[in-house]
PDB file of C-alpha atoms in Angstrom:
ATOM      1  CA  MET A1095       0.000   0.000   0.000  1.00  0.00           C
ATOM      2  CA  LYS A1096       1.117   3.557  -0.707  1.00  0.00           C
ATOM      3  CA  VAL A1097       0.986   5.781   2.356  1.00  0.00           C
ATOM      4  CA  LEU A1098       1.575   9.544   2.590  1.00  0.00           C
ATOM      5  CA  VAL A1099       2.692  10.879   5.989  1.00  0.00           C
ATOM      6  CA  ILE A1100       2.285  14.640   6.520  1.00  0.00           C
ATOM      7  CA  ASP A1101       3.891  16.017   9.679  1.00  0.00           C
ATOM      8  CA  ASP A1102       6.098  19.013  10.449  1.00  0.00           C
ATOM      9  CA  SER A1103       8.049  16.940  12.994  1.00  0.00           C
ATOM     10  CA  ASN A1104      11.013  15.164  11.434  1.00  0.00           C
ATOM     11  CA  THR A1105      10.971  12.637  14.296  1.00  0.00           C
ATOM     12  CA  ILE A1106       7.328  11.678  13.689  1.00  0.00           C
ATOM     13  CA  ARG A1107       7.862  11.441   9.913  1.00  0.00           C
ATOM     14  CA  ARG A1108      10.899   9.209  10.312  1.00  0.00           C
ATOM     15  CA  SER A1109       9.227   6.975  12.944  1.00  0.00           C
ATOM     16  CA  ALA A1110       6.160   6.559  10.745  1.00  0.00           C
ATOM     17  CA  GLU A1111       8.341   5.819   7.719  1.00  0.00           C
ATOM     18  CA  ILE A1112      10.294   3.114   9.571  1.00  0.00           C
ATOM     19  CA  PHE A1113       7.145   1.493  11.021  1.00  0.00           C
ATOM     20  CA  LEU A1114       5.307   1.547   7.687  1.00  0.00           C
ATOM     21  CA  LYS A1115       8.244   0.193   5.698  1.00  0.00           C
ATOM     22  CA  GLN A1116       8.619  -2.611   8.244  1.00  0.00           C
ATOM     23  CA  GLY A1117       4.948  -3.342   7.536  1.00  0.00           C
ATOM     24  CA  GLY A1118       5.748  -3.620   3.829  1.00  0.00           C
ATOM     25  CA  HIS A1119       4.247  -0.325   2.712  1.00  0.00           C
ATOM     26  CA  GLU A1120       5.521   2.268   0.255  1.00  0.00           C
ATOM     27  CA  VAL A1121       5.967   5.614   2.037  1.00  0.00           C
ATOM     28  CA  THR A1122       6.015   9.243   0.875  1.00  0.00           C
ATOM     29  CA  LEU A1123       6.798  11.997   3.390  1.00  0.00           C
ATOM     30  CA  ALA A1124       5.631  15.613   3.410  1.00  0.00           C
ATOM     31  CA  GLU A1125       6.672  18.232   5.956  1.00  0.00           C
ATOM     32  CA  ASP A1126       3.600  20.454   5.746  1.00  0.00           C
ATOM     33  CA  GLY A1127       0.291  20.956   3.967  1.00  0.00           C
ATOM     34  CA  PHE A1128       1.731  22.733   0.927  1.00  0.00           C
ATOM     35  CA  ASP A1129       4.397  20.071   0.509  1.00  0.00           C
ATOM     36  CA  ALA A1130       1.680  17.409   0.813  1.00  0.00           C
ATOM     37  CA  LEU A1131      -0.568  18.939  -1.837  1.00  0.00           C
ATOM     38  CA  SER A1132       2.146  18.627  -4.472  1.00  0.00           C
ATOM     39  CA  LYS A1133       3.059  15.093  -3.365  1.00  0.00           C
ATOM     40  CA  VAL A1134      -0.516  13.761  -3.262  1.00  0.00           C
ATOM     41  CA  SER A1135      -0.853  14.008  -7.047  1.00  0.00           C
ATOM     42  CA  ASP A1136       2.570  12.501  -7.678  1.00  0.00           C
ATOM     43  CA  SER A1137       2.414   9.604  -5.219  1.00  0.00           C
ATOM     44  CA  GLN A1138      -1.349   8.841  -5.436  1.00  0.00           C
ATOM     45  CA  PRO A1139      -1.457   7.364  -1.913  1.00  0.00           C
ATOM     46  CA  ASP A1140      -3.961   4.724  -0.771  1.00  0.00           C
ATOM     47  CA  LEU A1141      -3.957   6.241   2.718  1.00  0.00           C
ATOM     48  CA  ILE A1142      -2.870   9.573   4.213  1.00  0.00           C
ATOM     49  CA  PHE A1143      -1.719  10.333   7.763  1.00  0.00           C
ATOM     50  CA  CYS A1144      -1.971  14.067   8.437  1.00  0.00           C
ATOM     51  CA  ASP A1145      -0.748  16.036  11.449  1.00  0.00           C
ATOM     52  CA  ILE A1146      -3.184  18.693  12.689  1.00  0.00           C
ATOM     53  CA  LEU A1147      -0.845  21.369  14.033  1.00  0.00           C
ATOM     54  CA  MET A1148       1.435  22.498  11.211  1.00  0.00           C
ATOM     55  CA  PRO A1149       2.691  25.892  10.051  1.00  0.00           C
ATOM     56  CA  ARG A1150       1.256  27.635   6.961  1.00  0.00           C
ATOM     57  CA  LEU A1151      -1.538  25.134   6.253  1.00  0.00           C
ATOM     58  CA  ASP A1152      -2.875  23.092   9.163  1.00  0.00           C
ATOM     59  CA  GLY A1153      -4.083  19.503   8.994  1.00  0.00           C
ATOM     60  CA  TYR A1154      -7.761  20.416   8.805  1.00  0.00           C
ATOM     61  CA  GLN A1155      -7.187  22.726   5.833  1.00  0.00           C
ATOM     62  CA  THR A1156      -4.906  20.187   4.160  1.00  0.00           C
ATOM     63  CA  CYS A1157      -7.446  17.382   4.593  1.00  0.00           C
ATOM     64  CA  ALA A1158     -10.297  19.567   3.312  1.00  0.00           C
ATOM     65  CA  ILE A1159      -8.338  20.537   0.177  1.00  0.00           C
ATOM     66  CA  ILE A1160      -7.359  16.913  -0.533  1.00  0.00           C
ATOM     67  CA  LYS A1161     -10.967  15.749  -0.044  1.00  0.00           C
ATOM     68  CA  ARG A1162     -12.300  18.428  -2.425  1.00  0.00           C
ATOM     69  CA  ASN A1163     -10.252  16.869  -5.216  1.00  0.00           C
ATOM     70  CA  GLU A1164     -12.474  14.283  -6.921  1.00  0.00           C
ATOM     71  CA  LYS A1165      -9.514  11.986  -7.465  1.00  0.00           C
ATOM     72  CA  PHE A1166      -8.751  11.774  -3.727  1.00  0.00           C
ATOM     73  CA  ALA A1167     -12.227  12.171  -2.245  1.00  0.00           C
ATOM     74  CA  ASP A1168     -12.293   8.469  -1.339  1.00  0.00           C
ATOM     75  CA  THR A1169      -8.708   8.286  -0.048  1.00  0.00           C
ATOM     76  CA  PRO A1170      -8.850   7.690   3.730  1.00  0.00           C
ATOM     77  CA  VAL A1171      -7.193  10.395   5.837  1.00  0.00           C
ATOM     78  CA  VAL A1172      -6.149   9.671   9.438  1.00  0.00           C
ATOM     79  CA  MET A1173      -5.456  12.784  11.505  1.00  0.00           C
ATOM     80  CA  LEU A1174      -2.420  12.803  13.816  1.00  0.00           C
ATOM     81  CA  SER A1175      -2.340  14.926  16.942  1.00  0.00           C
ATOM     82  CA  SER A1176      -0.769  15.120  20.359  1.00  0.00           C
ATOM     83  CA  LYS A1177      -4.165  16.268  21.664  1.00  0.00           C
ATOM     84  CA  ASP A1178      -6.833  13.646  22.208  1.00  0.00           C
ATOM     85  CA  GLY A1179      -9.823  15.952  22.409  1.00  0.00           C
ATOM     86  CA  VAL A1180     -13.390  15.278  21.325  1.00  0.00           C
ATOM     87  CA  PHE A1181     -13.451  18.662  19.563  1.00  0.00           C
ATOM     88  CA  ASP A1182     -10.360  17.790  17.502  1.00  0.00           C
ATOM     89  CA  LYS A1183     -11.850  14.451  16.477  1.00  0.00           C
ATOM     90  CA  ALA A1184     -15.167  16.053  15.525  1.00  0.00           C
ATOM     91  CA  ARG A1185     -13.458  18.789  13.536  1.00  0.00           C
ATOM     92  CA  GLY A1186     -11.368  16.160  11.748  1.00  0.00           C
ATOM     93  CA  ARG A1187     -14.533  14.291  10.761  1.00  0.00           C
ATOM     94  CA  MET A1188     -16.079  17.525   9.478  1.00  0.00           C
ATOM     95  CA  VAL A1189     -13.249  18.008   6.969  1.00  0.00           C
ATOM     96  CA  GLY A1190     -13.437  14.389   5.857  1.00  0.00           C
ATOM     97  CA  SER A1191     -10.945  12.412   7.928  1.00  0.00           C
ATOM     98  CA  GLN A1192     -11.808   8.791   8.659  1.00  0.00           C
ATOM     99  CA  ASP A1193      -9.902   8.363  11.893  1.00  0.00           C
ATOM    100  CA  TYR A1194      -7.703   9.942  14.515  1.00  0.00           C
ATOM    101  CA  LEU A1195      -4.407   8.730  15.969  1.00  0.00           C
ATOM    102  CA  THR A1196      -2.857  10.300  19.061  1.00  0.00           C
ATOM    103  CA  LYS A1197       0.885  10.998  19.040  1.00  0.00           C
ATOM    104  CA  PRO A1198       3.189   9.494  20.004  1.00  0.00           C
ATOM    105  CA  PHE A1199       1.816   6.364  18.358  1.00  0.00           C
ATOM    106  CA  THR A1200       3.266   2.878  18.486  1.00  0.00           C
ATOM    107  CA  LYS A1201       4.213   0.740  15.502  1.00  0.00           C
ATOM    108  CA  ASP A1202       1.188  -1.466  16.250  1.00  0.00           C
ATOM    109  CA  GLN A1203      -1.241   1.470  16.357  1.00  0.00           C
ATOM    110  CA  LEU A1204       0.066   2.814  13.060  1.00  0.00           C
ATOM    111  CA  LEU A1205      -0.022  -0.526  11.257  1.00  0.00           C
ATOM    112  CA  GLN A1206      -3.451  -1.297  12.715  1.00  0.00           C
ATOM    113  CA  ALA A1207      -4.769   1.981  11.266  1.00  0.00           C
ATOM    114  CA  VAL A1208      -3.263   1.051   7.886  1.00  0.00           C
ATOM    115  CA  ALA A1209      -4.807  -2.417   8.026  1.00  0.00           C
ATOM    116  CA  GLN A1210      -8.204  -1.025   9.022  1.00  0.00           C
ATOM    117  CA  HIS A1211      -8.365   1.713   6.388  1.00  0.00           C
ATOM    118  CA  GLY A1212      -6.390  -0.148   3.768  1.00  0.00           C
ATOM    119  CA  ALA A1213      -9.012  -2.905   3.713  1.00  0.00           C
ATOM    120  CA  VAL A1214     -11.622  -0.284   2.799  1.00  0.00           C
ATOM    121  CA  VAL A1215      -9.481   0.984  -0.085  1.00  0.00           C
ATOM    122  CA  GLN A1216      -8.818  -2.485  -1.416  1.00  0.00           C
ATOM    123  CA  GLY A1217     -12.474  -3.415  -1.068  1.00  0.00           C
ATOM    124  CA  GLU A1218     -11.961  -6.323   1.306  1.00  0.00           C
TER     125      GLU A1218
END
């Protein structure tokens, strides 16, 4: 599966990349929303992990823009945040995200999210 990880933290991006590659997935990294928008078209990910708090374009705006594109409207987006608030989860759903993962996440949590949302993409 092709996975795009959008996060302004180098540590989070690298951790996610290592975990996902160990799970046998192809990974593209983006450091913010603008970077992600150019990479979404190029990499055509099956699943997107998107940090909420980022400079320039936050995760909600990034997710909303990706979801407005017909080509990626059905691509699952999982929001990443260090906050585990009900408001954040609700706002994420409003812009089209399918799920929410609290940072720091474990390898198991990340791969479980991929398995859960990847099955939807692959129609299993």
